[in-house]
Short mmCIF file of C-alpha atoms in Angstrom, two decimals:
data_model
loop_
_atom_site.label_atom_id
_atom_site.label_comp_id
_atom_site.label_asym_id
_atom_site.label_seq_id
_atom_site.Cartn_x
_atom_site.Cartn_y
_atom_site.Cartn_z
CA MET J 159 111.44 129.96 113.61
CA TYR J 160 113.00 127.25 115.32
CA THR J 161 114.60 127.43 118.94
CA HIS J 162 114.95 124.06 120.01
CA ILE J 163 115.40 121.11 117.64
CA LEU J 164 115.64 117.40 118.70
CA PHE J 165 117.64 114.73 116.96
CA PRO J 166 117.16 110.97 118.17
CA THR J 167 119.72 109.08 117.10
CA ASP J 168 120.96 105.35 117.29
CA GLY J 169 124.49 106.19 116.00
CA SER J 170 124.15 104.46 113.29
CA ASP J 171 125.41 105.53 109.19
CA PRO J 172 121.69 106.51 108.42
CA ALA J 173 121.32 108.40 111.58
CA GLU J 174 124.39 110.15 111.16
CA SER J 175 123.71 111.17 107.80
CA VAL J 176 120.74 112.81 108.83
CA LEU J 177 122.57 114.41 111.34
CA GLU J 178 124.20 116.67 109.27
CA TYR J 179 121.05 117.98 107.91
CA ALA J 180 119.74 118.77 111.42
CA LEU J 181 122.90 120.70 111.98
CA GLN J 182 121.65 122.76 109.29
CA ILE J 183 118.45 123.74 110.13
CA ALA J 184 119.83 124.57 113.54
CA SER J 185 122.57 126.41 112.52
CA GLU J 186 119.99 128.46 109.81
CA HIS J 187 117.72 129.50 112.61
CA GLU J 188 120.29 129.76 115.27
CA ALA J 189 118.61 126.92 117.44
CA THR J 190 119.61 124.77 119.93
CA ILE J 191 120.02 121.21 118.85
CA HIS J 192 118.94 118.22 121.34
CA VAL J 193 120.87 115.09 120.60
CA LEU J 194 118.91 112.41 122.24
CA ASN J 195 119.54 108.49 122.52
CA VAL J 196 117.10 106.06 123.89
CA ALA J 197 118.08 102.57 125.60
CA ASP J 198 115.69 100.76 124.85
CA THR J 199 114.98 99.16 128.00
CA GLY J 200 111.64 97.67 127.02
CA ARG J 201 112.42 94.46 125.08
CA ASP J 202 111.95 91.23 126.18
CA SER J 203 115.53 89.95 125.35
CA LEU J 204 116.55 92.32 128.36
CA THR J 205 114.61 90.14 131.32
CA THR J 206 118.12 88.09 131.67
CA ILE J 207 121.29 89.96 133.02
CA ARG J 208 119.10 93.26 133.07
CA GLY J 209 121.61 95.33 134.85
CA LYS J 210 124.58 94.68 132.75
CA VAL J 211 122.87 95.10 129.62
CA ILE J 212 120.95 98.40 130.28
CA ASP J 213 124.77 99.50 131.60
CA VAL J 214 126.16 98.87 128.18
CA LEU J 215 123.29 100.33 126.05
CA GLU J 216 123.66 103.61 128.19
CA GLU J 217 127.23 103.40 127.49
CA GLU J 218 126.76 103.01 123.79
CA GLY J 219 124.60 105.70 124.11
CA GLN J 220 126.56 108.24 125.83
CA GLU J 221 129.33 107.71 123.12
CA ILE J 222 126.99 107.99 120.44
CA VAL J 223 125.56 111.64 121.74
CA ASP J 224 128.95 112.66 122.73
CA GLU J 225 130.20 112.16 119.08
CA ALA J 226 127.21 113.71 117.52
CA ALA J 227 127.66 116.93 120.32
CA GLN J 228 131.11 117.19 119.14
CA ARG J 229 129.89 117.49 115.55
CA ALA J 230 127.48 120.27 116.80
CA ARG J 231 129.85 122.35 118.70
CA ALA J 232 132.17 122.37 115.25
CA ARG J 233 129.74 124.46 113.77
CA ASP J 234 128.89 126.65 116.36
CA VAL J 235 125.78 124.95 116.81
CA ALA J 236 124.61 125.05 120.77
CA VAL J 237 123.78 121.66 121.83
CA VAL J 238 122.45 119.57 124.74
CA SER J 239 122.87 115.59 124.87
CA GLU J 240 120.72 113.00 126.84
CA VAL J 241 120.95 109.21 127.17
CA LEU J 242 117.63 107.99 128.60
CA GLN J 243 115.83 104.74 129.08
CA GLY J 244 112.60 103.66 127.91
CA ASP J 245 110.50 102.84 124.71
CA PRO J 246 112.00 104.74 122.18
CA TYR J 247 108.96 106.12 120.52
CA ARG J 248 107.52 107.50 123.75
CA THR J 249 110.69 108.74 125.02
CA ILE J 250 111.11 110.58 121.86
CA VAL J 251 107.60 112.48 122.11
CA ASP J 252 107.77 112.78 126.21
CA TYR J 253 111.30 114.33 125.59
CA SER J 254 109.92 116.75 123.24
CA GLU J 255 106.78 117.97 125.21
CA GLN J 256 109.51 118.24 128.45
CA SER J 257 112.16 120.39 126.73
CA ASP J 258 109.90 122.51 124.40
CA ILE J 259 111.13 121.16 121.40
CA ASP J 260 109.68 123.06 118.16
CA CYS J 261 110.67 120.23 115.23
CA ILE J 262 111.92 116.85 115.40
CA VAL J 263 114.27 115.57 112.67
CA MET J 264 114.96 111.92 112.40
CA PRO J 265 115.74 109.37 109.57
CA THR J 266 113.24 107.14 108.37
CA HIS J 267 114.99 103.69 109.36
CA GLY J 268 118.42 103.48 111.28
CA ARG J 269 120.87 100.74 112.99
CA ARG J 270 121.13 97.59 110.62
CA GLY J 271 118.03 99.19 108.50
CA ILE J 272 115.64 97.03 110.87
CA GLN J 273 116.49 97.74 114.51
CA ARG J 274 115.56 100.87 115.44
CA PHE J 275 114.12 103.27 113.50
CA LEU J 276 112.10 100.92 111.20
CA LEU J 277 109.17 102.99 109.47
CA GLY J 278 106.44 101.06 110.95
CA SER J 279 107.69 101.34 114.29
CA VAL J 280 109.61 104.56 116.03
CA THR J 281 109.61 107.10 113.31
CA GLU J 282 105.77 106.59 112.32
CA ARG J 283 104.76 106.35 115.91
CA VAL J 284 106.46 109.95 116.67
CA ILE J 285 104.86 111.34 113.37
CA ASN J 286 101.44 110.02 114.83
CA THR J 287 101.79 111.21 117.99
CA ALA J 288 104.36 113.99 118.58
CA ALA J 289 102.32 117.73 118.97
CA VAL J 290 105.66 119.36 116.87
CA PRO J 291 106.37 119.19 113.24
CA VAL J 292 108.56 115.72 112.30
CA ILE J 293 111.08 115.87 109.81
CA ALA J 294 111.38 112.33 108.26
CA VAL J 295 114.63 112.05 106.31
CA ASN J 296 115.35 108.85 104.02
CA PRO J 297 118.95 107.96 104.15
CA ASP J 298 118.85 106.01 101.34
CA ARG J 299 118.07 108.95 99.07
CA ASP J 300 119.71 109.93 95.93
CA ARG J 301 119.73 113.68 96.37
CA PRO J 302 122.20 115.78 98.97
CA LEU J 303 120.43 117.24 101.44
CA ALA J 304 120.44 121.08 101.38
CA TYR J 305 118.72 123.66 104.01
CA PRO J 306 117.56 126.22 103.75
CA SER J 307 115.39 125.04 100.97
CA GLN J 308 115.07 126.92 97.86
CA ARG J 309 111.73 125.23 96.97
CA VAL J 310 108.97 123.89 99.37
CA LEU J 311 105.94 121.78 98.27
CA VAL J 312 103.13 121.74 100.32
CA PRO J 313 100.01 119.39 98.90
CA THR J 314 96.79 120.59 99.75
CA ASP J 315 93.24 118.90 99.92
CA GLY J 316 91.52 121.93 102.22
CA SER J 317 91.45 119.39 105.42
CA ARG J 318 92.70 121.22 108.57
CA GLY J 319 95.37 119.39 108.38
CA ALA J 320 96.56 120.35 105.53
CA GLU J 321 96.08 123.98 106.58
CA LEU J 322 98.59 123.37 109.36
CA ALA J 323 100.78 122.15 106.85
CA LEU J 324 100.01 125.31 104.64
CA THR J 325 100.82 127.47 107.62
CA GLU J 326 104.28 125.83 108.26
CA GLY J 327 104.92 126.11 104.50
CA ILE J 328 104.12 130.08 104.84
CA ASP J 329 106.27 130.44 107.99
CA VAL J 330 109.37 128.22 106.18
CA ALA J 331 109.26 130.30 103.18
CA ARG J 332 108.99 133.54 105.07
CA ALA J 333 112.01 132.32 107.12
CA THR J 334 114.39 131.21 104.26
CA GLY J 335 112.81 133.00 101.07
CA ALA J 336 112.14 129.63 99.55
CA THR J 337 109.59 129.53 96.56
CA LEU J 338 106.38 127.83 97.85
CA HIS J 339 104.72 125.25 95.66
CA LEU J 340 101.10 124.38 96.28
CA LEU J 341 99.94 121.13 94.85
CA HIS J 342 96.22 119.62 94.94
CA VAL J 343 95.82 116.09 93.32
CA VAL J 344 92.77 115.14 91.73
CA GLU J 345 92.53 111.47 92.36
CA THR J 346 91.10 109.77 89.28
CA GLY J 347 92.46 106.27 89.95
CA ASN J 348 89.21 104.75 91.09
CA LEU J 349 87.14 106.45 87.99
CA GLY J 350 85.44 104.50 85.71
CA PRO J 351 84.66 105.63 81.70
CA ASP J 352 81.17 106.04 82.49
CA ALA J 353 79.25 109.16 82.40
CA ARG J 354 78.86 109.25 85.87
CA SER J 355 82.66 109.12 86.67
CA ALA J 356 82.82 112.00 84.12
CA LEU J 357 80.26 113.82 86.41
CA LYS J 358 82.28 112.73 89.75
CA GLU J 359 85.55 114.20 87.74
CA ASN J 360 84.05 117.46 87.08
CA GLU J 361 82.92 117.54 90.63
CA LEU J 362 86.44 116.81 92.08
CA THR J 363 87.70 119.57 89.74
CA GLY J 364 85.55 121.90 90.72
CA ARG J 365 86.35 121.08 94.54
CA ALA J 366 90.04 121.30 93.39
CA ASN J 367 89.96 124.87 92.35
CA GLU J 368 87.94 126.18 95.06
CA ILE J 369 90.78 124.30 97.52
CA MET J 370 93.50 126.00 95.61
CA ALA J 371 92.02 129.35 95.47
CA GLU J 372 91.51 129.29 99.21
CA ALA J 373 95.24 128.39 99.71
CA ALA J 374 96.22 130.87 97.31
CA GLU J 375 94.65 133.49 98.99
CA THR J 376 95.92 132.23 102.47
CA VAL J 377 99.45 132.83 101.03
CA GLU J 378 98.89 136.03 99.71
CA GLU J 379 97.42 137.72 102.99
CA ALA J 380 100.76 135.99 104.31
CA SER J 381 102.58 138.10 102.03
CA VAL J 382 104.62 135.33 100.76
CA GLU J 383 105.37 136.56 96.73
CA ALA J 384 107.32 133.56 95.24
CA VAL J 385 104.22 131.09 94.75
CA THR J 386 103.54 128.66 92.38
CA SER J 387 100.12 126.63 92.43
CA VAL J 388 99.30 123.32 90.23
CA ILE J 389 96.64 120.89 90.10
CA GLU J 390 97.25 117.74 88.43
CA HIS J 391 95.21 114.29 88.23
CA GLY J 392 96.29 110.95 89.07
CA GLU J 393 97.62 108.60 91.77
CA PRO J 394 98.46 111.00 95.18
CA SER J 395 101.88 109.35 96.05
CA ASN J 396 103.09 109.17 92.30
CA VAL J 397 101.78 112.71 91.57
CA ILE J 398 103.66 114.31 94.48
CA ARG J 399 107.17 112.24 94.04
CA ASN J 400 107.12 113.11 90.15
CA TYR J 401 106.55 116.91 91.39
CA ILE J 402 109.07 116.61 93.34
CA ASP J 403 111.88 115.49 90.85
CA GLU J 404 110.75 117.54 87.88
CA ASN J 405 110.49 121.20 90.18
CA GLU J 406 113.54 119.90 91.78
CA ILE J 407 111.54 120.54 95.16
CA GLU J 408 113.96 119.91 98.48
CA LEU J 409 111.27 119.72 101.47
CA ALA J 410 107.73 118.86 101.08
CA ILE J 411 105.48 119.49 104.11
CA LEU J 412 102.29 117.19 104.61
CA GLY J 413 99.19 117.08 107.21
CA THR J 414 98.96 113.52 108.91
CA HIS J 415 95.18 113.83 108.50
CA GLY J 416 92.61 115.12 105.87
CA GLN J 417 89.09 114.73 104.82
CA THR J 418 89.00 114.32 100.86
CA ASP J 419 89.89 111.57 98.90
CA PHE J 420 93.46 112.96 98.67
CA SER J 421 93.90 113.10 102.18
CA ARG J 422 94.86 109.90 103.51
CA TYR J 423 97.42 110.65 105.33
CA VAL J 424 97.33 107.91 108.16
CA MET J 425 100.34 105.53 107.80
CA GLY J 426 99.58 102.40 105.82
CA GLY J 427 98.26 104.62 102.94
CA VAL J 428 99.38 107.97 101.03
CA SER J 429 101.87 109.09 103.88
CA ALA J 430 103.74 105.57 104.22
CA LYS J 431 104.33 105.79 100.60
CA LEU J 432 105.73 108.86 100.24
CA VAL J 433 108.04 108.49 103.65
CA ARG J 434 109.42 105.51 102.38
CA THR J 435 110.30 106.54 98.77
CA SER J 436 110.47 110.62 98.94
CA PRO J 437 113.81 111.73 97.46
CA VAL J 438 113.56 114.79 99.76
CA PRO J 439 112.97 115.24 103.86
CA VAL J 440 109.19 115.18 104.27
CA MET J 441 107.98 117.30 107.05
CA TRP J 442 104.57 115.66 108.63
CA VAL J 443 102.42 118.72 110.45
CA ARG J 444 99.71 116.61 113.04
CA GLU J 445 96.46 117.53 113.77
CA PRO J 446 95.84 118.68 117.28
CA GLY J 447 93.60 115.75 118.37
CA SER J 448 94.08 113.49 115.73
CA ASP J 449 96.33 110.78 117.22
CA VAL J 450 96.72 107.68 115.98
CA THR J 451 97.16 105.12 118.89
CA PRO J 452 100.34 102.98 117.68
CA ASP J 453 100.64 99.52 119.21
CA SER J 454 102.76 99.17 122.15
#
């Protein structure tokens, strides 16, 4: 399923804890893991004594990737290590394209909690621009990480982004034997008590049934037998988190764009809440051509 997996790292404790998960994925799929450290040479603080600072950053980066590569080899995982200069998120995305990466695994934050992989900075930008799935892992989770996952959740809203997430979920389920959980959330938080709101809720519920039937048909055609389909009502991010907890989900897969009220998967909305608070890794699958251009 995956042949080349990219693991960007800054050598922090959060990143190191996520490395183990990346190695589990690589080992399961007999993939090569690419360990990348980016010497951030775009910061204003490097304008003075620039050469010496860059040399130090690259030396530190080499130590970081060498240590990670050693851990990979100890698990008999093929590894490629690289230290590059540049803007972190752009360098990560460019490397993924140039190296035929199939999947990127990275923490939601890294060194000192705010310096390198802060959500809203590098991880968010990679999710918004990478052409391959990105698995964002919260290093502050309470649960141990486990791959291959036995229970995989795909929230769906019938959008193109959700279709791509479902395709990825089907591939994961077929490759690992996981049970696939399909979830649609009818967002009722903005509905009032009047008759018009009742009619609106009925319309949303009817559409939810159509969406779930279409998703279930797609899964059936893919010959995935272990499937659970659920329609819930409420605020999407809360419903998804609760479903993850109550059903012992180990991996969630979502599209980053959609069309219905539920699918506000642009950063700052439902997706940002999920990435920050999810107790399990979240794989983001971006709809081609749906770039959200980050600020430089």
